[in-house]
């Protein structure tokens, strides 16, 4: 098997058939085998029903992994990696925003340059608003400052890579997965190519501002301990400020005999230090919570049903 396409699907009922057709179109006459691995990430629409139809038809080799609930795209990608048998592996969305023709080009590039391990696509023209693109820019600036790995701005999960990269990614069996960070962490020679994201074929994006913010926090906490140091620095700074203030108050009293009426300043200071403490605890809590979840050693996903083309209808 030359290529495995890993396709996470969450409520993509109207897209999966069109996706397969587009893949078959793009790869017809390219002369190598490929398989499509669909991951049904706990969809609440007819996605699974349509995927089973596609599986039964087997217009090209198809595997379907169906989760017991929604585990998130990252878990879907992990499941796909586990079941991929291709020499090259490609991560691609089901909504046809990322064209399968680009995958064909990526495969050709890997064939032509044996020293390259990963071909990663980044979005060259953004169709999104100024506010969102400002936040995205800030995110990359912050994370690249704070963490030891360097993320390529705008790089997506849309990538094709060699099997060795897949093996390394599977070794990173962390519960909180952030694939941009995982790619940066495992290294390998990566070549970035621009692509233009098309309109969604059908349905709507599962991302909104808060989900993206959460994702950004996931990335920063997962790949840097700088926030912990930051809260320590803030603590040290306010301690120094408090001592300076204390000395000022004593001097005012002793030298100038000014009696400082303290009500307002005390309230302000109590509120300020109280909130600083909670802020610091919150940061620590983020890390402790992740440690807690990782030590429980729960599986990254639970597959309710796995359909593969060699062992028809095998259940798990
Ligand atoms: N997706 C998923 N699980 C989720 C959310 C999304 O498997 O919980 C899939 C979705 O079906 C699609 C891909 O991840 O194939 C990208 O999602 P989407 O198109 O909503 O993101 P966008 O393209 O807007 O960034
Ligand atoms: Mg999309």
PDB file of N, CA, C and O in Angstrom, residues 54-109:
ATOM      1  N   UNK A  54     -20.422   3.592   1.773  1.00  0.00           N
ATOM      2  CA  UNK A  54     -19.159   3.711   1.041  1.00  0.00           C
ATOM      3  C   UNK A  54     -18.320   2.459   1.264  1.00  0.00           C
ATOM      4  O   UNK A  54     -17.709   1.924   0.342  1.00  0.00           O
ATOM      5  N   UNK A  55     -18.337   1.968   2.507  1.00  0.00           N
ATOM      6  CA  UNK A  55     -17.542   0.785   2.831  1.00  0.00           C
ATOM      7  C   UNK A  55     -18.037  -0.432   2.055  1.00  0.00           C
ATOM      8  O   UNK A  55     -17.248  -1.195   1.494  1.00  0.00           O
ATOM      9  N   UNK A  56     -19.358  -0.578   2.009  1.00  0.00           N
ATOM     10  CA  UNK A  56     -19.916  -1.740   1.297  1.00  0.00           C
ATOM     11  C   UNK A  56     -19.599  -1.682  -0.195  1.00  0.00           C
ATOM     12  O   UNK A  56     -19.308  -2.688  -0.817  1.00  0.00           O
ATOM     13  N   UNK A  57     -19.615  -0.468  -0.749  1.00  0.00           N
ATOM     14  CA  UNK A  57     -19.363  -0.334  -2.192  1.00  0.00           C
ATOM     15  C   UNK A  57     -17.887  -0.597  -2.527  1.00  0.00           C
ATOM     16  O   UNK A  57     -17.574  -1.120  -3.593  1.00  0.00           O
ATOM     17  N   UNK A  58     -16.974  -0.240  -1.615  1.00  0.00           N
ATOM     18  CA  UNK A  58     -15.531  -0.428  -1.818  1.00  0.00           C
ATOM     19  C   UNK A  58     -15.072  -0.024  -3.223  1.00  0.00           C
ATOM     20  O   UNK A  58     -14.408  -0.789  -3.919  1.00  0.00           O
ATOM     21  N   UNK A  59     -15.434   1.199  -3.606  1.00  0.00           N
ATOM     22  CA  UNK A  59     -14.954   1.701  -4.898  1.00  0.00           C
ATOM     23  C   UNK A  59     -13.435   1.841  -4.881  1.00  0.00           C
ATOM     24  O   UNK A  59     -12.783   1.856  -5.923  1.00  0.00           O
ATOM     25  N   UNK A  60     -12.897   2.023  -3.695  1.00  0.00           N
ATOM     26  CA  UNK A  60     -11.458   1.947  -3.489  1.00  0.00           C
ATOM     27  C   UNK A  60     -11.302   1.396  -2.067  1.00  0.00           C
ATOM     28  O   UNK A  60     -12.281   1.367  -1.319  1.00  0.00           O
ATOM     29  N   UNK A  61     -10.115   0.896  -1.692  1.00  0.00           N
ATOM     30  CA  UNK A  61      -9.991   0.337  -0.340  1.00  0.00           C
ATOM     31  C   UNK A  61     -10.373   1.368   0.736  1.00  0.00           C
ATOM     32  O   UNK A  61      -9.821   2.469   0.762  1.00  0.00           O
ATOM     33  N   UNK A  62     -11.339   0.999   1.569  1.00  0.00           N
ATOM     34  CA  UNK A  62     -11.841   1.928   2.589  1.00  0.00           C
ATOM     35  C   UNK A  62     -11.872   1.239   3.945  1.00  0.00           C
ATOM     36  O   UNK A  62     -12.257   0.079   4.048  1.00  0.00           O
ATOM     37  N   UNK A  63     -11.405   1.938   4.975  1.00  0.00           N
ATOM     38  CA  UNK A  63     -11.590   1.479   6.350  1.00  0.00           C
ATOM     39  C   UNK A  63     -12.448   2.507   7.060  1.00  0.00           C
ATOM     40  O   UNK A  63     -12.342   3.693   6.776  1.00  0.00           O
ATOM     41  N   UNK A  64     -13.281   2.019   7.976  1.00  0.00           N
ATOM     42  CA  UNK A  64     -14.090   2.946   8.762  1.00  0.00           C
ATOM     43  C   UNK A  64     -13.889   2.628  10.236  1.00  0.00           C
ATOM     44  O   UNK A  64     -14.058   1.486  10.666  1.00  0.00           O
ATOM     45  N   UNK A  65     -13.479   3.631  10.995  1.00  0.00           N
ATOM     46  CA  UNK A  65     -13.361   3.469  12.440  1.00  0.00           C
ATOM     47  C   UNK A  65     -14.414   4.370  13.052  1.00  0.00           C
ATOM     48  O   UNK A  65     -14.446   5.566  12.762  1.00  0.00           O
ATOM     49  N   UNK A  66     -15.294   3.778  13.853  1.00  0.00           N
ATOM     50  CA  UNK A  66     -16.361   4.586  14.415  1.00  0.00           C
ATOM     51  C   UNK A  66     -16.203   4.676  15.927  1.00  0.00           C
ATOM     52  O   UNK A  66     -16.163   3.661  16.623  1.00  0.00           O
ATOM     53  N   UNK A  67     -16.096   5.894  16.443  1.00  0.00           N
ATOM     54  CA  UNK A  67     -15.886   6.116  17.877  1.00  0.00           C
ATOM     55  C   UNK A  67     -17.192   5.966  18.650  1.00  0.00           C
ATOM     56  O   UNK A  67     -18.275   6.137  18.099  1.00  0.00           O
ATOM     57  N   UNK A  68     -17.049   5.676  19.939  1.00  0.00           N
ATOM     58  CA  UNK A  68     -18.226   5.512  20.791  1.00  0.00           C
ATOM     59  C   UNK A  68     -18.867   6.855  21.136  1.00  0.00           C
ATOM     60  O   UNK A  68     -20.004   6.918  21.582  1.00  0.00           O
ATOM     61  N   UNK A  69     -18.095   7.948  20.966  1.00  0.00           N
ATOM     62  CA  UNK A  69     -18.637   9.309  21.163  1.00  0.00           C
ATOM     63  C   UNK A  69     -17.688  10.277  20.475  1.00  0.00           C
ATOM     64  O   UNK A  69     -16.727   9.834  19.849  1.00  0.00           O
ATOM     65  N   UNK A  70     -17.943  11.560  20.620  1.00  0.00           N
ATOM     66  CA  UNK A  70     -17.042  12.544  20.024  1.00  0.00           C
ATOM     67  C   UNK A  70     -15.784  12.694  20.885  1.00  0.00           C
ATOM     68  O   UNK A  70     -15.857  13.066  22.048  1.00  0.00           O
ATOM     69  N   UNK A  71     -14.640  12.338  20.324  1.00  0.00           N
ATOM     70  CA  UNK A  71     -13.382  12.446  21.063  1.00  0.00           C
ATOM     71  C   UNK A  71     -12.524  13.602  20.564  1.00  0.00           C
ATOM     72  O   UNK A  71     -11.480  13.868  21.112  1.00  0.00           O
ATOM     73  N   UNK A  72     -12.934  14.244  19.489  1.00  0.00           N
ATOM     74  CA  UNK A  72     -12.152  15.357  18.941  1.00  0.00           C
ATOM     75  C   UNK A  72     -11.287  14.922  17.771  1.00  0.00           C
ATOM     76  O   UNK A  72     -10.942  13.745  17.630  1.00  0.00           O
ATOM     77  N   UNK A  73     -10.947  15.900  16.940  1.00  0.00           N
ATOM     78  CA  UNK A  73     -10.201  15.618  15.719  1.00  0.00           C
ATOM     79  C   UNK A  73      -8.848  14.977  16.003  1.00  0.00           C
ATOM     80  O   UNK A  73      -8.409  14.074  15.291  1.00  0.00           O
ATOM     81  N   UNK A  74      -8.184  15.439  17.060  1.00  0.00           N
ATOM     82  CA  UNK A  74      -6.849  14.916  17.370  1.00  0.00           C
ATOM     83  C   UNK A  74      -6.900  13.421  17.660  1.00  0.00           C
ATOM     84  O   UNK A  74      -6.027  12.662  17.233  1.00  0.00           O
ATOM     85  N   UNK A  75      -7.923  12.994  18.396  1.00  0.00           N
ATOM     86  CA  UNK A  75      -8.086  11.570  18.692  1.00  0.00           C
ATOM     87  C   UNK A  75      -8.356  10.800  17.400  1.00  0.00           C
ATOM     88  O   UNK A  75      -7.846   9.691  17.201  1.00  0.00           O
ATOM     89  N   UNK A  76      -9.145  11.421  16.521  1.00  0.00           N
ATOM     90  CA  UNK A  76      -9.436  10.801  15.227  1.00  0.00           C
ATOM     91  C   UNK A  76      -8.171  10.573  14.425  1.00  0.00           C
ATOM     92  O   UNK A  76      -7.959   9.504  13.849  1.00  0.00           O
ATOM     93  N   UNK A  77      -7.305  11.581  14.406  1.00  0.00           N
ATOM     94  CA  UNK A  77      -6.052  11.447  13.658  1.00  0.00           C
ATOM     95  C   UNK A  77      -5.201  10.323  14.250  1.00  0.00           C
ATOM     96  O   UNK A  77      -4.595   9.533  13.518  1.00  0.00           O
ATOM     97  N   UNK A  78      -5.195  10.234  15.578  1.00  0.00           N
ATOM     98  CA  UNK A  78      -4.397   9.194  16.234  1.00  0.00           C
ATOM     99  C   UNK A  78      -4.901   7.799  15.830  1.00  0.00           C
ATOM    100  O   UNK A  78      -4.112   6.917  15.476  1.00  0.00           O
ATOM    101  N   UNK A  79      -6.221   7.620  15.866  1.00  0.00           N
ATOM    102  CA  UNK A  79      -6.802   6.335  15.468  1.00  0.00           C
ATOM    103  C   UNK A  79      -6.432   6.011  14.025  1.00  0.00           C
ATOM    104  O   UNK A  79      -6.078   4.875  13.690  1.00  0.00           O
ATOM    105  N   UNK A  80      -6.494   7.030  13.173  1.00  0.00           N
ATOM    106  CA  UNK A  80      -6.156   6.827  11.764  1.00  0.00           C
ATOM    107  C   UNK A  80      -4.710   6.401  11.604  1.00  0.00           C
ATOM    108  O   UNK A  80      -4.401   5.473  10.840  1.00  0.00           O
ATOM    109  N   UNK A  81      -3.813   7.051  12.345  1.00  0.00           N
ATOM    110  CA  UNK A  81      -2.393   6.693  12.270  1.00  0.00           C
ATOM    111  C   UNK A  81      -2.184   5.240  12.669  1.00  0.00           C
ATOM    112  O   UNK A  81      -1.418   4.508  12.045  1.00  0.00           O
ATOM    113  N   UNK A  82      -2.893   4.819  13.729  1.00  0.00           N
ATOM    114  CA  UNK A  82      -2.738   3.435  14.191  1.00  0.00           C
ATOM    115  C   UNK A  82      -3.137   2.429  13.118  1.00  0.00           C
ATOM    116  O   UNK A  82      -2.553   1.363  13.013  1.00  0.00           O
ATOM    117  N   UNK A  83      -4.155   2.774  12.355  1.00  0.00           N
ATOM    118  CA  UNK A  83      -4.676   1.809  11.379  1.00  0.00           C
ATOM    119  C   UNK A  83      -4.117   1.993   9.971  1.00  0.00           C
ATOM    120  O   UNK A  83      -4.504   1.279   9.054  1.00  0.00           O
ATOM    121  N   UNK A  84      -3.221   2.951   9.803  1.00  0.00           N
ATOM    122  CA  UNK A  84      -2.700   3.221   8.463  1.00  0.00           C
ATOM    123  C   UNK A  84      -1.681   2.164   8.063  1.00  0.00           C
ATOM    124  O   UNK A  84      -0.795   1.823   8.834  1.00  0.00           O
ATOM    125  N   UNK A  85      -1.820   1.652   6.839  1.00  0.00           N
ATOM    126  CA  UNK A  85      -0.845   0.652   6.404  1.00  0.00           C
ATOM    127  C   UNK A  85       0.016   1.172   5.260  1.00  0.00           C
ATOM    128  O   UNK A  85       0.860   0.460   4.746  1.00  0.00           O
ATOM    129  N   UNK A  86      -0.195   2.422   4.867  1.00  0.00           N
ATOM    130  CA  UNK A  86       0.536   2.972   3.722  1.00  0.00           C
ATOM    131  C   UNK A  86       1.990   3.303   4.037  1.00  0.00           C
ATOM    132  O   UNK A  86       2.362   3.514   5.185  1.00  0.00           O
ATOM    133  N   UNK A  87       2.752   3.371   2.955  1.00  0.00           N
ATOM    134  CA  UNK A  87       4.141   3.788   3.059  1.00  0.00           C
ATOM    135  C   UNK A  87       4.175   5.295   3.329  1.00  0.00           C
ATOM    136  O   UNK A  87       5.013   5.798   4.076  1.00  0.00           O
ATOM    137  N   UNK A  88       3.238   6.012   2.705  1.00  0.00           N
ATOM    138  CA  UNK A  88       3.030   7.437   2.986  1.00  0.00           C
ATOM    139  C   UNK A  88       1.681   7.590   3.672  1.00  0.00           C
ATOM    140  O   UNK A  88       0.744   6.833   3.395  1.00  0.00           O
ATOM    141  N   UNK A  89       1.611   8.582   4.539  1.00  0.00           N
ATOM    142  CA  UNK A  89       0.347   8.838   5.236  1.00  0.00           C
ATOM    143  C   UNK A  89      -0.029  10.301   5.044  1.00  0.00           C
ATOM    144  O   UNK A  89       0.821  11.180   5.114  1.00  0.00           O
ATOM    145  N   UNK A  90      -1.312  10.524   4.816  1.00  0.00           N
ATOM    146  CA  UNK A  90      -1.769  11.875   4.555  1.00  0.00           C
ATOM    147  C   UNK A  90      -2.926  12.208   5.489  1.00  0.00           C
ATOM    148  O   UNK A  90      -3.826  11.391   5.684  1.00  0.00           O
ATOM    149  N   UNK A  91      -2.891  13.387   6.107  1.00  0.00           N
ATOM    150  CA  UNK A  91      -4.004  13.835   6.953  1.00  0.00           C
ATOM    151  C   UNK A  91      -4.790  14.876   6.168  1.00  0.00           C
ATOM    152  O   UNK A  91      -4.218  15.836   5.665  1.00  0.00           O
ATOM    153  N   UNK A  92      -6.078  14.675   6.049  1.00  0.00           N
ATOM    154  CA  UNK A  92      -6.884  15.581   5.227  1.00  0.00           C
ATOM    155  C   UNK A  92      -8.294  15.654   5.796  1.00  0.00           C
ATOM    156  O   UNK A  92      -8.791  14.678   6.364  1.00  0.00           O
ATOM    157  N   UNK A  93      -8.930  16.823   5.690  1.00  0.00           N
ATOM    158  CA  UNK A  93     -10.296  17.002   6.204  1.00  0.00           C
ATOM    159  C   UNK A  93     -11.316  16.425   5.233  1.00  0.00           C
ATOM    160  O   UNK A  93     -11.064  16.305   4.043  1.00  0.00           O
ATOM    161  N   UNK A  94     -12.501  16.134   5.774  1.00  0.00           N
ATOM    162  CA  UNK A  94     -13.544  15.507   4.961  1.00  0.00           C
ATOM    163  C   UNK A  94     -14.360  16.520   4.171  1.00  0.00           C
ATOM    164  O   UNK A  94     -15.156  16.157   3.316  1.00  0.00           O
ATOM    165  N   UNK A  95     -14.172  17.821   4.444  1.00  0.00           N
ATOM    166  CA  UNK A  95     -15.106  18.815   3.896  1.00  0.00           C
ATOM    167  C   UNK A  95     -14.674  19.369   2.539  1.00  0.00           C
ATOM    168  O   UNK A  95     -15.273  20.321   2.040  1.00  0.00           O
ATOM    169  N   UNK A  96     -13.600  18.801   1.966  1.00  0.00           N
ATOM    170  CA  UNK A  96     -13.090  19.198   0.648  1.00  0.00           C
ATOM    171  C   UNK A  96     -12.540  20.616   0.623  1.00  0.00           C
ATOM    172  O   UNK A  96     -12.389  21.209  -0.442  1.00  0.00           O
ATOM    173  N   UNK A  97     -12.240  21.173   1.807  1.00  0.00           N
ATOM    174  CA  UNK A  97     -11.542  22.469   1.825  1.00  0.00           C
ATOM    175  C   UNK A  97     -10.107  22.246   1.382  1.00  0.00           C
ATOM    176  O   UNK A  97      -9.455  23.145   0.885  1.00  0.00           O
ATOM    177  N   UNK A  98      -9.632  21.026   1.604  1.00  0.00           N
ATOM    178  CA  UNK A  98      -8.283  20.662   1.192  1.00  0.00           C
ATOM    179  C   UNK A  98      -8.425  19.662   0.053  1.00  0.00           C
ATOM    180  O   UNK A  98      -8.972  18.587   0.233  1.00  0.00           O
ATOM    181  N   UNK A  99      -7.951  20.042  -1.122  1.00  0.00           N
ATOM    182  CA  UNK A  99      -8.215  19.231  -2.308  1.00  0.00           C
ATOM    183  C   UNK A  99      -7.299  18.008  -2.385  1.00  0.00           C
ATOM    184  O   UNK A  99      -6.094  18.109  -2.168  1.00  0.00           O
ATOM    185  N   UNK A 100      -7.880  16.850  -2.728  1.00  0.00           N
ATOM    186  CA  UNK A 100      -7.071  15.630  -2.864  1.00  0.00           C
ATOM    187  C   UNK A 100      -5.984  15.752  -3.932  1.00  0.00           C
ATOM    188  O   UNK A 100      -4.962  15.075  -3.847  1.00  0.00           O
ATOM    189  N   UNK A 101      -6.191  16.628  -4.917  1.00  0.00           N
ATOM    190  CA  UNK A 101      -5.156  16.812  -5.958  1.00  0.00           C
ATOM    191  C   UNK A 101      -3.844  17.266  -5.325  1.00  0.00           C
ATOM    192  O   UNK A 101      -2.758  16.934  -5.809  1.00  0.00           O
ATOM    193  N   UNK A 102      -3.954  18.042  -4.242  1.00  0.00           N
ATOM    194  CA  UNK A 102      -2.738  18.519  -3.581  1.00  0.00           C
ATOM    195  C   UNK A 102      -1.992  17.342  -2.951  1.00  0.00           C
ATOM    196  O   UNK A 102      -0.759  17.303  -2.953  1.00  0.00           O
ATOM    197  N   UNK A 103      -2.764  16.360  -2.452  1.00  0.00           N
ATOM    198  CA  UNK A 103      -2.125  15.173  -1.869  1.00  0.00           C
ATOM    199  C   UNK A 103      -1.309  14.448  -2.935  1.00  0.00           C
ATOM    200  O   UNK A 103      -0.187  14.000  -2.685  1.00  0.00           O
ATOM    201  N   UNK A 104      -1.887  14.384  -4.133  1.00  0.00           N
ATOM    202  CA  UNK A 104      -1.178  13.723  -5.229  1.00  0.00           C
ATOM    203  C   UNK A 104       0.165  14.422  -5.483  1.00  0.00           C
ATOM    204  O   UNK A 104       1.202  13.780  -5.644  1.00  0.00           O
ATOM    205  N   UNK A 105       0.133  15.756  -5.461  1.00  0.00           N
ATOM    206  CA  UNK A 105       1.382  16.507  -5.639  1.00  0.00           C
ATOM    207  C   UNK A 105       2.355  16.243  -4.490  1.00  0.00           C
ATOM    208  O   UNK A 105       3.569  16.152  -4.692  1.00  0.00           O
ATOM    209  N   UNK A 106       1.801  16.143  -3.266  1.00  0.00           N
ATOM    210  CA  UNK A 106       2.667  15.895  -2.105  1.00  0.00           C
ATOM    211  C   UNK A 106       3.373  14.555  -2.245  1.00  0.00           C
ATOM    212  O   UNK A 106       4.564  14.425  -1.948  1.00  0.00           O
ATOM    213  N   UNK A 107       2.614  13.546  -2.695  1.00  0.00           N
ATOM    214  CA  UNK A 107       3.202  12.217  -2.882  1.00  0.00           C
ATOM    215  C   UNK A 107       4.333  12.294  -3.903  1.00  0.00           C
ATOM    216  O   UNK A 107       5.418  11.728  -3.696  1.00  0.00           O
ATOM    217  N   UNK A 108       4.088  13.029  -4.979  1.00  0.00           N
ATOM    218  CA  UNK A 108       5.123  13.148  -6.012  1.00  0.00           C
ATOM    219  C   UNK A 108       6.373  13.820  -5.437  1.00  0.00           C
ATOM    220  O   UNK A 108       7.495  13.410  -5.690  1.00  0.00           O
ATOM    221  N   UNK A 109       6.147  14.842  -4.608  1.00  0.00           N
ATOM    222  CA  UNK A 109       7.295  15.540  -4.021  1.00  0.00           C
ATOM    223  C   UNK A 109       8.096  14.615  -3.101  1.00  0.00           C
ATOM    224  O   UNK A 109       9.330  14.644  -3.097  1.00  0.00           O
TER     225      UNK A 109
END
